[in-house]
Short mmCIF file of C-alpha atoms and ligand atoms in Angstrom, two decimals:
data_model
loop_
_atom_site.label_atom_id
_atom_site.label_comp_id
_atom_site.label_asym_id
_atom_site.label_seq_id
_atom_site.Cartn_x
_atom_site.Cartn_y
_atom_site.Cartn_z
CA UNK A 454 -37.67 44.47 90.35
CA UNK A 455 -35.01 41.85 89.71
CA UNK A 456 -37.08 39.75 87.37
CA UNK A 457 -37.79 42.71 85.15
CA UNK A 458 -34.13 43.65 85.04
CA UNK A 459 -33.14 40.21 84.03
CA UNK A 460 -35.85 40.13 81.32
CA UNK A 461 -34.63 43.38 79.81
CA UNK A 462 -31.03 42.08 79.88
CA UNK A 463 -32.10 38.93 78.18
CA UNK A 464 -34.69 40.13 75.64
CA UNK A 465 -34.23 43.97 75.38
CA UNK A 466 -32.72 45.32 72.11
CA UNK A 467 -30.98 48.61 72.01
CA UNK A 468 -32.06 50.33 68.91
CA UNK A 469 -30.10 53.62 69.42
CA UNK A 470 -28.51 55.57 72.22
CA UNK A 471 -32.08 56.60 73.37
CA UNK A 472 -34.46 53.75 72.37
CA UNK A 473 -34.84 50.33 74.00
CA UNK A 474 -37.00 47.80 72.30
CA UNK A 475 -38.93 45.42 74.54
CA UNK A 476 -41.37 44.00 71.95
CA UNK A 477 -41.13 40.41 73.15
CA UNK A 478 -42.70 40.91 76.62
CA UNK A 479 -44.25 44.43 76.76
CA UNK A 480 -44.78 46.50 73.56
CA UNK A 481 -45.97 43.93 71.11
CA UNK A 482 -46.05 40.37 72.44
CA UNK A 483 -47.09 40.70 76.10
CA UNK A 484 -46.13 38.28 78.96
CA UNK A 485 -49.21 38.05 81.17
CA UNK A 486 -47.33 36.51 84.13
CA UNK A 487 -44.72 39.27 84.14
CA UNK A 488 -47.48 41.90 83.69
CA UNK A 489 -49.28 40.43 86.68
CA UNK A 490 -46.09 40.59 88.85
CA UNK A 491 -45.66 44.24 87.69
CA UNK A 492 -49.29 44.93 88.74
CA UNK A 493 -48.61 43.41 92.19
CA UNK A 494 -45.45 45.49 92.58
CA UNK A 495 -47.24 48.82 91.69
CA UNK A 496 -50.09 47.93 94.02
CA UNK A 497 -47.53 47.20 96.77
CA UNK A 498 -45.72 50.57 96.15
CA UNK A 499 -48.83 52.64 96.30
CA UNK A 500 -50.55 50.55 99.20
CA UNK A 501 -50.68 53.46 101.55
CA UNK A 502 -52.50 55.77 99.10
CA UNK A 503 -56.22 56.02 98.36
CA UNK A 504 -56.70 55.42 94.71
CA UNK A 505 -60.17 55.38 92.93
CA UNK A 506 -58.92 54.97 89.36
CA UNK A 507 -55.94 54.18 87.14
CA UNK A 508 -55.23 56.27 84.03
CA UNK A 509 -52.88 55.15 81.23
CA UNK A 510 -52.66 55.94 77.49
CA UNK A 511 -53.22 53.49 74.69
CA UNK A 512 -51.66 51.18 73.72
CA UNK A 513 -48.68 49.85 75.59
CA UNK A 514 -49.65 51.14 79.11
CA UNK A 515 -52.93 49.19 79.07
CA UNK A 516 -51.65 45.77 80.04
CA UNK A 517 -49.66 47.03 83.02
CA UNK A 518 -52.46 49.48 84.17
CA UNK A 519 -55.10 46.65 83.83
CA UNK A 520 -53.01 44.29 86.09
CA UNK A 521 -52.54 47.14 88.63
CA UNK A 522 -56.21 47.90 88.52
CA UNK A 523 -56.91 44.11 89.20
CA UNK A 524 -54.74 44.20 92.21
CA UNK A 525 -56.13 47.45 93.62
CA UNK A 526 -59.65 46.63 92.59
CA UNK A 527 -60.25 49.89 90.81
CA UNK A 528 -61.26 50.63 87.23
CA UNK A 529 -58.76 51.44 84.54
CA UNK A 530 -59.18 54.26 81.98
CA UNK A 531 -57.01 54.56 78.98
CA UNK A 532 -56.75 57.91 77.12
CA UNK A 533 -57.53 57.38 73.42
CA UNK A 534 -55.23 58.67 70.79
CA UNK A 535 -57.88 58.66 68.12
CA UNK A 536 -61.20 60.21 69.25
CA UNK A 537 -64.03 57.84 68.37
CA UNK A 538 -67.29 59.46 67.27
CA UNK A 539 -69.01 57.40 69.92
CA UNK A 540 -67.15 59.37 72.70
CA UNK A 541 -69.30 62.39 72.20
CA UNK A 542 -68.27 65.98 72.88
CA UNK A 543 -67.88 65.82 76.64
CA UNK A 544 -64.15 65.10 76.78
CA UNK A 545 -60.96 66.05 78.43
CA UNK A 546 -57.93 66.42 76.15
CA UNK A 547 -54.14 66.46 76.56
CA UNK A 548 -51.51 67.02 74.05
CA UNK A 549 -48.53 64.51 73.68
CA UNK A 550 -45.53 64.66 71.52
CA UNK A 551 -44.53 61.13 70.78
CA UNK A 552 -40.80 60.44 71.21
CA UNK A 553 -40.97 57.22 69.14
CA UNK A 554 -43.27 58.34 66.36
CA UNK A 555 -42.04 62.01 66.24
CA UNK A 556 -45.54 63.47 65.92
CA UNK A 557 -48.00 65.28 68.27
CA UNK A 558 -51.24 63.67 69.16
CA UNK A 559 -54.29 64.71 71.33
CA UNK A 560 -55.25 62.03 73.82
CA UNK A 561 -58.75 62.10 75.02
CA UNK A 562 -60.90 60.78 77.89
CA UNK A 563 -64.70 60.97 78.14
CA UNK A 564 -65.78 63.42 81.03
CA UNK A 565 -68.06 60.69 82.52
CA UNK A 566 -65.16 58.60 83.61
CA UNK A 567 -63.28 61.15 85.66
CA UNK A 568 -64.67 63.54 88.19
CA UNK A 569 -63.28 65.90 90.88
CA UNK A 570 -63.92 63.18 93.44
CA UNK A 571 -61.26 60.86 91.90
CA UNK A 572 -57.87 60.06 93.08
CA UNK A 573 -55.80 58.97 90.17
CA UNK A 574 -52.70 56.76 89.73
CA UNK A 575 -51.11 57.24 86.30
CA UNK A 576 -49.37 54.09 84.90
CA UNK A 577 -47.24 53.87 81.79
CA UNK A 578 -44.70 51.46 80.21
CA UNK A 579 -41.84 53.95 79.56
CA UNK A 580 -40.93 57.38 81.01
CA UNK A 581 -38.58 59.24 78.62
CA UNK A 582 -39.18 62.93 77.97
CA UNK A 583 -42.36 63.02 80.20
CA UNK A 584 -44.70 64.09 77.32
CA UNK A 585 -47.16 61.18 77.80
CA UNK A 586 -47.23 61.66 81.56
CA UNK A 587 -47.77 65.41 81.13
CA UNK A 588 -50.61 64.93 78.68
CA UNK A 589 -52.36 62.70 81.10
CA UNK A 590 -51.72 65.23 83.93
CA UNK A 591 -53.45 67.77 81.75
CA UNK A 592 -56.50 65.53 81.50
CA UNK A 593 -56.56 64.97 85.37
CA UNK A 594 -56.17 68.67 85.88
CA UNK A 595 -59.06 69.42 83.61
CA UNK A 596 -61.30 66.94 85.56
CA UNK A 597 -60.30 68.39 88.91
CA UNK A 598 -59.40 64.97 90.18
CA UNK A 599 -56.33 64.55 92.46
CA UNK A 600 -53.08 63.00 91.25
CA UNK A 601 -51.84 60.40 93.70
CA UNK A 602 -48.71 59.39 91.73
CA UNK A 603 -47.15 57.97 88.61
CA UNK A 604 -46.00 54.43 88.26
CA UNK A 605 -43.67 53.53 85.34
CA UNK A 606 -42.28 50.28 84.33
CA UNK A 607 -39.01 51.47 82.59
CA UNK A 608 -37.62 55.00 83.21
CA UNK A 609 -34.88 56.28 80.98
CA UNK A 610 -33.20 58.22 83.74
CA UNK A 611 -30.91 60.08 81.31
CA UNK A 612 -34.04 61.78 79.85
CA UNK A 613 -35.95 64.61 81.50
CA UNK A 614 -39.28 62.99 82.32
CA UNK A 615 -38.38 61.91 85.87
CA UNK A 616 -37.05 65.29 86.90
CA UNK A 617 -40.13 67.06 85.37
CA UNK A 618 -42.46 65.02 87.44
CA UNK A 619 -40.42 65.27 90.66
CA UNK A 620 -40.31 69.02 90.14
CA UNK A 621 -44.10 69.06 90.21
CA UNK A 622 -44.02 67.23 93.55
CA UNK A 623 -45.55 64.12 92.09
CA UNK A 624 -44.85 60.76 93.73
CA UNK A 625 -42.98 58.76 91.03
CA UNK A 626 -42.37 55.00 91.31
CA UNK A 627 -40.23 53.37 88.56
CA UNK A 628 -39.58 49.58 88.57
CA UNK A 629 -36.39 49.79 86.48
CA UNK A 630 -34.22 52.79 85.85
CA UNK A 631 -31.92 52.83 82.79
CA UNK A 632 -29.03 55.11 83.13
CA UNK A 633 -27.47 54.75 79.71
CA UNK A 634 -27.96 53.00 76.29
CA UNK A 635 -24.90 53.99 74.50
CA UNK A 636 -22.70 51.45 72.61
CA UNK A 637 -25.72 48.97 72.43
CA UNK A 638 -25.52 48.28 76.22
CA UNK A 639 -28.25 48.61 78.70
CA UNK A 640 -26.90 50.13 81.88
CA UNK A 641 -29.33 50.06 84.87
P1 LIG B 736 -42.24 60.19 76.88
O1 LIG B 736 -43.59 60.85 76.52
O2 LIG B 736 -41.87 60.16 78.35
O3 LIG B 736 -41.12 60.85 76.04
O4 LIG B 736 -42.31 58.71 76.31
C1 LIG B 736 -43.26 57.82 76.81
C2 LIG B 736 -43.89 57.04 75.75
O5 LIG B 736 -42.90 56.86 74.60
C3 LIG B 736 -44.07 55.65 76.26
O6 LIG B 736 -45.40 55.50 76.62
C4 LIG B 736 -43.63 54.61 75.24
O7 LIG B 736 -44.65 54.27 74.45
C5 LIG B 736 -42.74 55.48 74.37
N1 LIG B 736 -41.31 55.32 74.53
C6 LIG B 736 -40.41 56.24 75.00
N2 LIG B 736 -39.21 55.82 75.02
C7 LIG B 736 -39.18 54.48 74.61
C8 LIG B 736 -38.34 53.49 74.42
O8 LIG B 736 -37.03 53.61 74.61
N3 LIG B 736 -38.75 52.24 73.87
C9 LIG B 736 -40.00 52.05 73.68
N4 LIG B 736 -40.35 50.78 73.24
N5 LIG B 736 -40.95 52.99 73.80
C10 LIG B 736 -40.60 54.28 74.24
#
């Protein structure tokens, strides 16, 4: 997706050999027009699949997932990182080690929003080690729903997440692949 590549080149900040900061359009301030185009692109890439719901994890996946849900006309669920008392006891839970925060969190979805009849598209902002995606897969597996695929805005292809998903036979669509972040440069 050319526009996204150009935006990363213009506004992305390389914080280290493994972390790219895109706070000005995706992770803190959000560009709605770009998010809309990303949603349209995911909808196009998964147009031949039957999808009943989109699953993401709070917080940075929500904007992209919402725009994709708008295009596909399906509900969007975001797994919560802090279980609210209002969620009740009937929940599915996945475990995620956060690459950026260096801590493990449980992510939770209320059982009433996922069932064995659902066909799920997982959407997230970044794919790095694959922890977040695997936490969401655990949730989908517990519900008995079917995984249709995973859509990622920015994949850091030098980390293991992409291979992990492909080894599981999951259809993976990434809009931009980053091959290297060394010496302060983004190599796509
Ligand atoms: P993973 O679980 O695949 O290691 O990482 C996925 C999650 O970590 C994403 O949802 C994203 O929030 C965060 N993340 C991983 N790498 C980066 C990065 O280079 N930059 C930013 N901004 N977030 C990242």
